[in-house]
Amino acid sequence: MSTPTPVKREAFGSTLGAFAATLGSAVGLGNIWKFPYLTGSNGGAAFVLTYLLAVALVALPVMVVEHAIGRHLRTDAVHAYARIVPRQPFWAAVGWAGLAASLLIMAFYTDVAGWVLAYVFKSLGAFASGATLTPATFQALSGGTWEPVLWQLAVLAVTAGVVAAGVSGGIEKVTKTLMPLLLVLLLACNVRALTLPGAAAGVAYLFAPDFSKLSGAMLLSALGLAFFKLSLGMGTMTTYGAYLPERTHLVPNAVRVALADTLVSLLAGLAIFPAVFALGDTPAGGAGLLFITLPRVFAQMPAGGLFTALFFLLAAAATLGAMVSLMEVPVAWLTRTARLRRPAAAALAALLMAALGIPATLSRGPLLSNVRVLDRDFFTLFDFLSSNVLLPLGGLAITVVGGWLVPRAVFRDELGKGHGEPAWHDGLVHALVRYVAPLLILLILLHGLGLLGG
Ligand code: TRP
């Protein structure tokens, strides 16, 4: 019995299709919201540099392993990790942790996606009345009670609807056409932001590192962002690997995805930080950075309100693809294990996500902002637990499996598919998977969680 999934399609039969689908999961709020906001609260260029290193040395090899394992076994993540090492079903824990991570991530991701959706309408309304969106607009929205929850539930309902329908080629086509448009708008934003007087300070902030900003917690945030950005460490990319065609070269595909995704993040940074400095905002503005700075940049252009609405609309479309890939993890498992039909599985997944998501959303408002667990509100806690604990742990386990437990021949075979003969980079990636990535993850994890003295 096969269950339809968003990516089990013929379009995946081409290398371009494989690239587009992988990139579709990677690009999302991580680029335009999380990357700028973490860069801002971690001091700028030193964080960006650490992040780039984490992508190249850790995330890239992990993506190759996930694709290789997925393609080798051609099954969903929970089953894949239960079977990948014979007589060691313990590794199924990677799939279970991934399930937990998908719920935790969606809890705060849908909150932010709700803000994005709300901003489409708010910027249109402001445009119609000749007003502009202010920081107070964002504070009122994100710090509210009913309003953010309703937007969040709307986002969850839309995502569940798409997942329930088994995702027609339609939605993917829409996302694929809208994504280049988002890029164009981002470029327009770059031009405007970079030509504001005082913009140079923002560019320097992004690219001239101040290494006194390095700390264990910052390294862990950069590593966690690398996993989060490329949808790694929890089985999404393993599942996608199961749909990759035999002739796709895994290493070049992963390199292209990482490069394209990083480009989008850097463009977002170049739209936001020059403006932050030119307009006298603070880079450490936290989770609201995107929502406060971007409307101010657009306000400097003619018909800025319309552009703001369009930007957030396109951002919402890009985000939908990422959310669908996140919700697919529990849905794929529920349809197999509980034999639920897709609509029932999607409804159940959405309910679970709402159960975690509503407290996350309310934790930014008067109702639950005082509730602290591990010194964090729910929103921050879920973000921290998923990105800074579960994803790196999952990534560590995946490198151990791929580098040490899967026979070298299997690894070589998967990476070599489509080449004819071994490529020079396949051995390099294996060395990264076996030695460099696990060591770095372990060190950063222990150090960042304060288990290694700071
Ligand atoms: N990569 C997406 C983003 O940057 C989010 C995402 C989608 C994700 N699927 C994931 C993160 C799986 C971690 C794991 O917005």
Tab-separated table of C-alpha atoms and ligand atoms in Angstrom:
chain	number	residue	atom	x	y	z
A	1	MET	CA	0.000	0.000	0.000
A	2	SER	CA	1.570	3.226	-1.025
A	3	THR	CA	0.530	6.508	0.494
A	4	PRO	CA	0.767	9.637	-1.597
A	5	THR	CA	3.340	12.055	-0.268
A	6	PRO	CA	4.184	15.513	-1.503
A	7	VAL	CA	7.341	14.479	-3.234
A	8	LYS	CA	6.621	10.997	-4.555
A	9	ARG	CA	6.147	12.271	-8.027
A	10	GLU	CA	7.506	11.994	-11.518
A	11	ALA	CA	8.928	15.505	-11.371
A	12	PHE	CA	11.480	14.011	-9.044
A	13	GLY	CA	12.596	11.920	-11.999
A	14	SER	CA	14.918	14.689	-13.100
A	15	THR	CA	17.959	16.134	-11.449
A	16	LEU	CA	16.444	19.593	-11.697
A	17	GLY	CA	13.287	18.323	-10.025
A	18	ALA	CA	15.347	16.813	-7.228
A	19	PHE	CA	17.163	20.106	-6.745
A	20	ALA	CA	13.941	22.128	-6.741
A	21	ALA	CA	12.196	19.850	-4.261
A	22	THR	CA	15.140	19.820	-1.856
A	23	LEU	CA	15.488	23.564	-2.099
A	24	GLY	CA	11.731	23.935	-1.608
A	25	SER	CA	11.988	22.330	1.812
A	26	ALA	CA	15.079	24.304	2.745
A	27	VAL	CA	13.924	27.803	1.856
A	28	GLY	CA	11.448	29.310	4.273
A	29	LEU	CA	11.233	31.457	7.363
A	30	GLY	CA	14.717	30.280	8.197
A	31	ASN	CA	16.151	32.540	5.497
A	32	ILE	CA	14.173	35.724	5.906
A	33	TRP	CA	13.260	35.594	9.575
A	34	LYS	CA	15.621	33.356	11.570
A	35	PHE	CA	18.932	34.006	9.831
A	36	PRO	CA	18.703	37.814	10.142
A	37	TYR	CA	17.354	37.730	13.671
A	38	LEU	CA	19.986	35.300	14.965
A	39	THR	CA	22.718	37.227	13.162
A	40	GLY	CA	21.474	40.398	14.829
A	41	SER	CA	21.284	38.972	18.316
A	42	ASN	CA	24.654	37.228	18.018
A	43	GLY	CA	26.682	40.216	16.969
A	44	GLY	CA	26.859	40.022	13.188
A	45	ALA	CA	29.660	38.831	10.907
A	46	ALA	CA	31.377	36.446	13.350
A	47	PHE	CA	28.093	34.567	13.564
A	48	VAL	CA	27.632	34.620	9.777
A	49	LEU	CA	31.126	33.198	9.283
A	50	THR	CA	30.544	30.465	11.860
A	51	TYR	CA	27.256	29.659	10.197
A	52	LEU	CA	28.894	29.351	6.763
A	53	LEU	CA	31.541	27.014	8.196
A	54	ALA	CA	28.834	24.941	9.886
A	55	VAL	CA	27.016	24.613	6.565
A	56	ALA	CA	30.142	23.517	4.684
A	57	LEU	CA	31.716	21.204	7.256
A	58	VAL	CA	28.683	19.765	9.032
A	59	ALA	CA	25.349	20.377	7.311
A	60	LEU	CA	26.488	19.525	3.803
A	61	PRO	CA	27.871	16.099	4.732
A	62	VAL	CA	24.782	15.377	6.848
A	63	MET	CA	22.548	16.201	3.893
A	64	VAL	CA	24.509	13.789	1.695
A	65	VAL	CA	24.181	11.013	4.303
A	66	GLU	CA	20.447	11.599	4.744
A	67	HIS	CA	19.893	11.469	0.996
A	68	ALA	CA	22.086	8.387	0.684
A	69	ILE	CA	20.278	6.506	3.473
A	70	GLY	CA	16.869	7.517	2.123
A	71	ARG	CA	17.693	6.498	-1.413
A	72	HIS	CA	19.361	3.276	-0.317
A	73	LEU	CA	16.328	2.079	1.686
A	74	ARG	CA	13.544	3.997	-0.058
A	75	THR	CA	11.271	4.297	2.977
A	76	ASP	CA	10.170	6.906	5.546
A	77	ALA	CA	12.512	8.158	8.251
A	78	VAL	CA	11.294	6.105	11.224
A	79	HIS	CA	11.482	2.867	9.257
A	80	ALA	CA	14.728	3.854	7.548
A	81	TYR	CA	16.659	4.396	10.785
A	82	ALA	CA	15.116	1.279	12.347
A	83	ARG	CA	16.536	-0.779	9.490
A	84	ILE	CA	19.726	0.949	8.473
A	85	VAL	CA	22.018	-0.856	10.909
A	86	PRO	CA	21.172	-4.574	11.037
A	87	ARG	CA	20.477	-5.857	14.570
A	88	GLN	CA	20.675	-2.325	16.005
A	89	PRO	CA	17.074	-1.068	15.946
A	90	PHE	CA	18.187	1.464	18.556
A	91	TRP	CA	18.899	3.896	15.726
A	92	ALA	CA	15.154	4.173	15.158
A	93	ALA	CA	15.467	6.781	17.914
A	94	VAL	CA	16.692	9.161	15.205
A	95	GLY	CA	13.293	8.877	13.534
A	96	TRP	CA	11.412	9.286	16.821
A	97	ALA	CA	13.433	12.333	17.795
A	98	GLY	CA	12.685	13.689	14.347
A	99	LEU	CA	8.994	13.251	14.978
A	100	ALA	CA	9.290	15.203	18.225
A	101	ALA	CA	11.360	17.888	16.507
A	102	SER	CA	8.776	18.342	13.772
A	103	LEU	CA	6.081	19.046	16.389
A	104	LEU	CA	8.273	21.435	18.363
A	105	ILE	CA	9.405	23.308	15.261
A	106	MET	CA	5.882	23.657	13.920
A	107	ALA	CA	4.728	25.027	17.297
A	108	PHE	CA	6.736	28.229	16.895
A	109	TYR	CA	7.087	28.169	13.105
A	110	THR	CA	3.318	28.481	12.631
A	111	ASP	CA	3.259	31.361	15.101
A	112	VAL	CA	5.740	33.288	12.955
A	113	ALA	CA	4.026	32.179	9.731
A	114	GLY	CA	0.830	33.587	11.257
A	115	TRP	CA	2.529	36.959	11.685
A	116	VAL	CA	3.598	36.790	8.035
A	117	LEU	CA	0.041	36.107	6.912
A	118	ALA	CA	-1.332	38.851	9.156
A	119	TYR	CA	1.192	41.272	7.670
A	120	VAL	CA	-0.149	40.689	4.166
A	121	PHE	CA	-3.464	42.125	5.282
A	122	LYS	CA	-2.090	44.702	7.682
A	123	SER	CA	0.173	46.227	5.051
A	124	LEU	CA	-2.679	46.374	2.554
A	125	GLY	CA	-4.867	48.057	5.152
A	126	ALA	CA	-2.132	50.504	6.056
A	127	PHE	CA	-1.559	51.260	2.386
A	128	ALA	CA	-5.271	51.916	1.832
A	129	SER	CA	-5.400	54.344	4.739
A	130	GLY	CA	-2.083	55.992	3.925
A	131	ALA	CA	-0.419	54.776	7.111
A	132	THR	CA	2.740	52.674	7.607
A	133	LEU	CA	3.358	49.709	9.850
A	134	THR	CA	5.269	50.550	13.008
A	135	PRO	CA	7.042	48.532	15.688
A	136	ALA	CA	3.838	48.972	17.715
A	137	THR	CA	1.931	47.074	15.024
A	138	PHE	CA	4.239	44.127	15.547
A	139	GLN	CA	4.167	44.315	19.333
A	140	ALA	CA	0.374	44.388	19.340
A	141	LEU	CA	0.162	41.409	16.992
A	142	SER	CA	2.831	39.136	18.468
A	143	GLY	CA	2.062	40.109	22.062
A	144	GLY	CA	-1.682	39.671	21.687
A	145	THR	CA	-3.882	36.810	22.797
A	146	TRP	CA	-6.606	35.966	20.308
A	147	GLU	CA	-5.238	37.584	17.220
A	148	PRO	CA	-1.937	35.693	16.863
A	149	VAL	CA	-3.613	32.422	17.841
A	150	LEU	CA	-6.259	32.809	15.145
A	151	TRP	CA	-3.621	33.546	12.484
A	152	GLN	CA	-1.651	30.546	13.671
A	153	LEU	CA	-4.703	28.277	13.464
A	154	ALA	CA	-5.378	29.604	9.960
A	155	VAL	CA	-1.828	28.704	8.934
A	156	LEU	CA	-2.153	25.225	10.460
A	157	ALA	CA	-5.474	24.675	8.698
A	158	VAL	CA	-4.064	25.669	5.312
A	159	THR	CA	-1.004	23.455	5.778
A	160	ALA	CA	-3.125	20.506	6.917
A	161	GLY	CA	-5.420	21.043	3.935
A	162	VAL	CA	-2.504	20.870	1.519
A	163	VAL	CA	-0.983	17.835	3.235
A	164	ALA	CA	-4.382	16.093	3.392
A	165	ALA	CA	-4.894	16.541	-0.325
A	166	GLY	CA	-1.643	14.697	-0.880
A	167	VAL	CA	-0.230	17.822	-2.447
A	168	SER	CA	-1.105	18.197	-6.066
A	169	GLY	CA	1.501	19.272	-8.543
A	170	GLY	CA	-0.341	22.581	-8.357
A	171	ILE	CA	0.961	23.829	-5.054
A	172	GLU	CA	4.522	22.938	-5.965
A	173	LYS	CA	4.190	24.735	-9.261
A	174	VAL	CA	2.803	27.802	-7.531
A	175	THR	CA	5.670	27.807	-5.045
A	176	LYS	CA	8.194	27.345	-7.832
A	177	THR	CA	6.874	30.356	-9.750
A	178	LEU	CA	6.534	32.510	-6.669
A	179	MET	CA	10.000	31.809	-5.313
A	180	PRO	CA	11.848	33.617	-8.142
A	181	LEU	CA	9.419	36.501	-7.619
A	182	LEU	CA	10.330	36.619	-3.949
A	183	LEU	CA	13.960	36.791	-5.002
A	184	VAL	CA	13.252	39.730	-7.313
A	185	LEU	CA	11.491	41.585	-4.527
A	186	LEU	CA	14.349	40.820	-2.180
A	187	LEU	CA	16.767	42.283	-4.740
A	188	ALA	CA	14.649	45.437	-5.023
A	189	CYS	CA	14.800	45.672	-1.259
A	190	ASN	CA	18.579	45.252	-1.391
A	191	VAL	CA	18.953	48.128	-3.819
A	192	ARG	CA	16.796	50.394	-1.687
A	193	ALA	CA	18.440	49.426	1.601
A	194	LEU	CA	21.986	49.650	0.229
A	195	THR	CA	21.461	53.120	-1.197
A	196	LEU	CA	20.166	54.601	2.055
A	197	PRO	CA	22.660	56.979	3.661
A	198	GLY	CA	24.558	55.090	6.361
A	199	ALA	CA	23.935	51.694	4.824
A	200	ALA	CA	27.635	50.784	4.779
A	201	ALA	CA	27.622	50.166	8.531
A	202	GLY	CA	25.080	47.397	7.960
A	203	VAL	CA	27.230	45.740	5.313
A	204	ALA	CA	30.218	45.861	7.640
A	205	TYR	CA	28.092	44.419	10.426
A	206	LEU	CA	27.263	41.474	8.181
A	207	PHE	CA	30.713	40.839	6.721
A	208	ALA	CA	33.471	42.272	8.946
A	209	PRO	CA	33.774	39.815	11.824
A	210	ASP	CA	34.451	40.831	15.388
A	211	PHE	CA	35.765	37.624	16.911
A	212	SER	CA	35.277	38.811	20.465
A	213	LYS	CA	31.638	37.881	19.810
A	214	LEU	CA	32.480	34.166	19.661
A	215	SER	CA	31.017	32.090	22.480
A	216	GLY	CA	29.882	28.538	23.091
A	217	ALA	CA	26.230	29.483	22.945
A	218	MET	CA	26.787	31.414	19.727
A	219	LEU	CA	28.576	28.495	18.054
A	220	LEU	CA	25.695	26.231	19.017
A	221	SER	CA	23.161	28.691	17.594
A	222	ALA	CA	25.082	28.824	14.305
A	223	LEU	CA	25.247	25.033	14.136
A	224	GLY	CA	21.569	24.724	15.026
A	225	LEU	CA	20.687	27.237	12.327
A	226	ALA	CA	22.674	25.256	9.740
A	227	PHE	CA	20.590	22.169	10.555
A	228	PHE	CA	17.340	24.112	10.690
A	229	LYS	CA	18.029	25.960	7.459
A	230	LEU	CA	18.721	22.867	5.396
A	231	SER	CA	15.948	20.789	7.055
A	232	LEU	CA	18.453	18.338	8.540
A	233	GLY	CA	18.839	16.132	11.564
A	234	MET	CA	15.250	14.908	11.808
A	235	GLY	CA	14.535	12.796	8.772
A	236	THR	CA	12.976	15.253	6.330
A	237	MET	CA	15.908	14.922	3.966
A	238	THR	CA	16.033	11.159	4.523
A	239	THR	CA	12.441	10.992	3.341
A	240	TYR	CA	13.292	13.185	0.355
A	241	GLY	CA	16.252	10.933	-0.398
A	242	ALA	CA	13.793	8.093	-0.924
A	243	TYR	CA	12.367	10.016	-3.878
A	244	LEU	CA	15.659	10.989	-5.506
A	245	PRO	CA	16.305	9.457	-8.915
A	246	GLU	CA	19.141	6.949	-9.247
A	247	ARG	CA	21.120	9.190	-11.544
A	248	THR	CA	21.211	12.247	-9.241
A	249	HIS	CA	24.748	12.932	-8.021
A	250	LEU	CA	24.262	13.398	-4.312
A	251	VAL	CA	27.240	15.606	-3.535
A	252	PRO	CA	26.813	18.183	-6.331
A	253	ASN	CA	23.067	18.309	-5.627
A	254	ALA	CA	23.648	19.016	-1.932
A	255	VAL	CA	26.273	21.640	-2.759
A	256	ARG	CA	23.904	23.457	-5.116
A	257	VAL	CA	21.070	23.399	-2.578
A	258	ALA	CA	23.314	24.729	0.175
A	259	LEU	CA	24.676	27.489	-2.079
A	260	ALA	CA	21.256	28.598	-3.321
A	261	ASP	CA	19.772	28.542	0.163
A	262	THR	CA	22.687	30.503	1.612
A	263	LEU	CA	22.347	33.071	-1.157
A	264	VAL	CA	18.726	33.711	-0.172
A	265	SER	CA	19.738	34.154	3.474
A	266	LEU	CA	22.526	36.570	2.619
A	267	LEU	CA	20.203	38.595	0.396
A	268	ALA	CA	17.741	38.804	3.269
A	269	GLY	CA	20.580	39.989	5.492
A	270	LEU	CA	21.569	42.586	2.904
A	271	ALA	CA	17.994	43.824	2.768
A	272	ILE	CA	17.694	44.144	6.513
A	273	PHE	CA	20.994	45.161	8.148
A	274	PRO	CA	21.907	48.139	5.954
A	275	ALA	CA	18.412	49.464	6.662
A	276	VAL	CA	18.679	48.721	10.381
A	277	PHE	CA	21.763	50.919	10.590
A	278	ALA	CA	20.556	53.585	8.178
A	279	LEU	CA	17.233	53.955	9.978
A	280	GLY	CA	18.712	53.820	13.448
A	281	ASP	CA	17.059	50.560	14.521
A	282	THR	CA	18.827	48.020	16.679
A	283	PRO	CA	20.244	44.848	15.080
A	284	ALA	CA	19.542	42.881	18.245
A	285	GLY	CA	15.835	43.463	17.804
A	286	GLY	CA	15.063	39.783	18.277
A	287	ALA	CA	12.287	37.812	16.647
A	288	GLY	CA	10.552	40.965	15.413
A	289	LEU	CA	13.463	42.197	13.286
A	290	LEU	CA	11.960	41.198	9.923
A	291	PHE	CA	8.540	42.573	10.786
A	292	ILE	CA	9.830	45.886	12.043
A	293	THR	CA	12.638	46.701	9.627
A	294	LEU	CA	11.287	45.498	6.304
A	295	PRO	CA	8.119	47.627	6.245
A	296	ARG	CA	10.341	50.600	7.064
A	297	VAL	CA	12.542	49.874	4.035
A	298	PHE	CA	9.555	49.542	1.746
A	299	ALA	CA	8.093	52.723	3.195
A	300	GLN	CA	11.040	54.532	1.579
A	301	MET	CA	9.794	53.461	-1.860
A	302	PRO	CA	6.797	54.610	-3.847
A	303	ALA	CA	3.769	52.355	-3.205
A	304	GLY	CA	5.736	50.814	-0.342
A	305	GLY	CA	2.642	49.397	1.332
A	306	LEU	CA	1.810	47.376	-1.762
A	307	PHE	CA	5.352	46.035	-1.969
A	308	THR	CA	5.259	45.119	1.710
A	309	ALA	CA	2.037	43.173	1.174
A	310	LEU	CA	3.470	41.455	-1.888
A	311	PHE	CA	6.670	40.578	-0.069
A	312	PHE	CA	4.853	38.970	2.847
A	313	LEU	CA	2.521	37.155	0.457
A	314	LEU	CA	5.479	35.634	-1.389
A	315	ALA	CA	7.159	34.854	1.927
A	316	ALA	CA	3.988	33.053	3.036
A	317	ALA	CA	4.050	30.972	-0.148
A	318	ALA	CA	7.707	29.990	0.367
A	319	THR	CA	6.921	29.151	3.980
A	320	LEU	CA	4.030	26.878	3.044
A	321	GLY	CA	6.418	24.517	1.236
A	322	ALA	CA	8.621	24.256	4.332
A	323	MET	CA	5.623	23.674	6.626
A	324	VAL	CA	4.228	20.985	4.367
A	325	SER	CA	7.562	19.152	4.550
A	326	LEU	CA	7.515	19.463	8.345
A	327	MET	CA	3.951	18.188	8.712
A	328	GLU	CA	4.647	15.347	6.310
A	329	VAL	CA	6.955	13.696	8.874
A	330	PRO	CA	4.215	12.779	11.416
A	331	VAL	CA	1.639	12.278	8.653
A	332	ALA	CA	3.788	9.757	6.767
A	333	TRP	CA	4.325	7.889	10.016
A	334	LEU	CA	0.644	8.042	11.095
A	335	THR	CA	-0.624	6.754	7.760
A	336	ARG	CA	1.721	3.776	7.994
A	337	THR	CA	1.553	2.948	11.683
A	338	ALA	CA	-2.022	3.813	12.594
A	339	ARG	CA	-3.316	3.120	9.094
A	340	LEU	CA	-5.047	6.508	9.106
A	341	ARG	CA	-6.067	8.080	5.844
A	342	ARG	CA	-4.203	11.223	4.884
A	343	PRO	CA	-6.961	13.709	5.864
A	344	ALA	CA	-7.333	12.108	9.304
A	345	ALA	CA	-3.575	11.963	9.786
A	346	ALA	CA	-3.159	15.597	8.765
A	347	ALA	CA	-5.977	16.664	11.105
A	348	LEU	CA	-4.402	14.771	13.988
A	349	ALA	CA	-0.962	16.208	13.261
A	350	ALA	CA	-2.421	19.715	13.087
A	351	LEU	CA	-4.190	19.194	16.424
A	352	LEU	CA	-0.960	18.077	18.087
A	353	MET	CA	0.843	21.043	16.578
A	354	ALA	CA	-1.874	23.410	17.783
A	355	ALA	CA	-1.667	21.908	21.274
A	356	LEU	CA	2.010	22.855	21.414
A	357	GLY	CA	1.692	25.908	19.214
A	358	ILE	CA	-0.954	27.817	21.140
A	359	PRO	CA	1.098	27.862	24.362
A	360	ALA	CA	4.105	28.973	22.283
A	361	THR	CA	2.105	31.837	20.820
A	362	LEU	CA	0.530	32.843	24.129
A	363	SER	CA	3.967	32.843	25.742
A	364	ARG	CA	4.697	36.062	23.868
A	365	GLY	CA	1.590	37.756	25.282
A	366	PRO	CA	0.242	38.635	28.741
A	367	LEU	CA	-1.282	35.224	29.393
A	368	LEU	CA	1.762	32.971	29.488
A	369	SER	CA	4.796	35.244	29.257
A	370	ASN	CA	5.552	34.603	32.912
A	371	VAL	CA	5.701	30.850	32.583
A	372	ARG	CA	9.340	29.841	32.324
A	373	VAL	CA	10.866	26.444	31.722
A	374	LEU	CA	14.669	26.212	31.735
A	375	ASP	CA	14.600	29.989	32.049
A	376	ARG	CA	12.757	30.387	28.734
A	377	ASP	CA	9.214	31.063	27.607
A	378	PHE	CA	7.550	28.310	25.558
A	379	PHE	CA	8.297	29.906	22.178
A	380	THR	CA	12.002	30.251	22.942
A	381	LEU	CA	12.113	26.868	24.666
A	382	PHE	CA	10.676	24.975	21.693
A	383	ASP	CA	13.011	26.787	19.325
A	384	PHE	CA	15.987	26.046	21.573
A	385	LEU	CA	15.097	22.394	22.170
A	386	SER	CA	14.584	21.667	18.486
A	387	SER	CA	17.359	23.668	16.824
A	388	ASN	CA	20.002	23.563	19.525
A	389	VAL	CA	19.419	20.111	20.990
A	390	LEU	CA	17.352	17.693	18.886
A	391	LEU	CA	18.655	18.606	15.409
A	392	PRO	CA	22.362	18.545	16.378
A	393	LEU	CA	21.849	15.283	18.306
A	394	GLY	CA	20.034	13.799	15.327
A	395	GLY	CA	22.785	15.057	13.044
A	396	LEU	CA	25.427	13.494	15.293
A	397	ALA	CA	23.671	10.129	15.228
A	398	ILE	CA	23.299	10.355	11.462
A	399	THR	CA	27.035	10.973	10.965
A	400	VAL	CA	27.849	8.012	13.226
A	401	VAL	CA	25.486	5.812	11.234
A	402	GLY	CA	26.708	7.069	7.852
A	403	GLY	CA	30.396	7.301	8.683
A	404	TRP	CA	30.930	4.269	10.897
A	405	LEU	CA	28.047	1.784	10.777
A	406	VAL	CA	26.869	1.719	7.173
A	407	PRO	CA	29.344	-0.357	5.106
A	408	ARG	CA	31.702	1.872	3.187
A	409	ALA	CA	30.679	0.098	-0.029
A	410	VAL	CA	27.047	1.177	0.395
A	411	PHE	CA	28.104	4.773	0.954
A	412	ARG	CA	30.476	4.695	-2.025
A	413	ASP	CA	27.814	3.108	-4.186
A	414	GLU	CA	25.155	5.721	-3.350
A	415	LEU	CA	27.509	8.659	-3.850
A	416	GLY	CA	28.915	7.202	-7.040
A	417	LYS	CA	25.548	6.644	-8.706
A	418	GLY	CA	25.422	8.478	-11.987
A	419	HIS	CA	29.190	9.052	-12.097
A	420	GLY	CA	30.410	5.835	-13.669
A	421	GLU	CA	33.651	6.169	-11.733
A	422	PRO	CA	34.424	7.473	-8.254
A	423	ALA	CA	34.499	11.274	-8.067
A	424	TRP	CA	37.218	13.038	-6.098
A	425	HIS	CA	34.749	14.707	-3.771
A	426	ASP	CA	33.054	11.502	-2.637
A	427	GLY	CA	36.047	10.485	-0.514
A	428	LEU	CA	36.295	13.976	0.902
A	429	VAL	CA	32.642	13.927	1.958
A	430	HIS	CA	33.113	10.539	3.563
A	431	ALA	CA	35.980	11.907	5.630
A	432	LEU	CA	33.817	14.842	6.696
A	433	VAL	CA	31.010	12.476	7.668
A	434	ARG	CA	33.299	10.103	9.537
A	435	TYR	CA	35.590	12.458	11.418
A	436	VAL	CA	35.051	16.176	11.049
A	437	ALA	CA	31.285	16.552	11.341
A	438	PRO	CA	30.695	14.302	14.373
A	439	LEU	CA	33.644	15.787	16.233
A	440	LEU	CA	32.526	19.347	15.580
A	441	ILE	CA	28.915	18.601	16.530
A	442	LEU	CA	29.977	16.903	19.743
A	443	LEU	CA	32.343	19.692	20.770
A	444	ILE	CA	29.904	22.472	19.920
A	445	LEU	CA	27.002	20.698	21.590
A	446	LEU	CA	28.876	20.070	24.843
A	447	HIS	CA	30.391	23.539	24.858
A	448	GLY	CA	27.181	25.333	23.877
A	449	LEU	CA	25.089	23.557	26.487
A	450	GLY	CA	27.666	24.500	29.085
A	451	LEU	CA	28.678	20.885	29.734
A	452	LEU	CA	32.293	21.569	28.877
A	453	GLY	CA	32.785	24.586	31.081
A	454	GLY	CA	31.121	27.499	29.359
B	1	TRP	N1	14.325	24.726	6.373
B	1	TRP	C1	13.111	25.431	6.622
B	1	TRP	C2	13.395	26.901	6.829
B	1	TRP	O1	14.491	27.323	6.825
B	1	TRP	C3	12.371	24.873	7.818
B	1	TRP	C4	12.225	23.409	7.770
B	1	TRP	C5	11.495	22.690	6.883
B	1	TRP	C6	12.862	22.476	8.637
B	1	TRP	N2	11.652	21.361	7.137
B	1	TRP	C7	12.462	21.199	8.191
B	1	TRP	C8	13.732	22.628	9.705
B	1	TRP	C9	12.977	20.087	8.838
B	1	TRP	C10	14.216	21.507	10.338
B	1	TRP	C11	13.858	20.247	9.911
B	1	TRP	O2	12.515	27.676	7.018
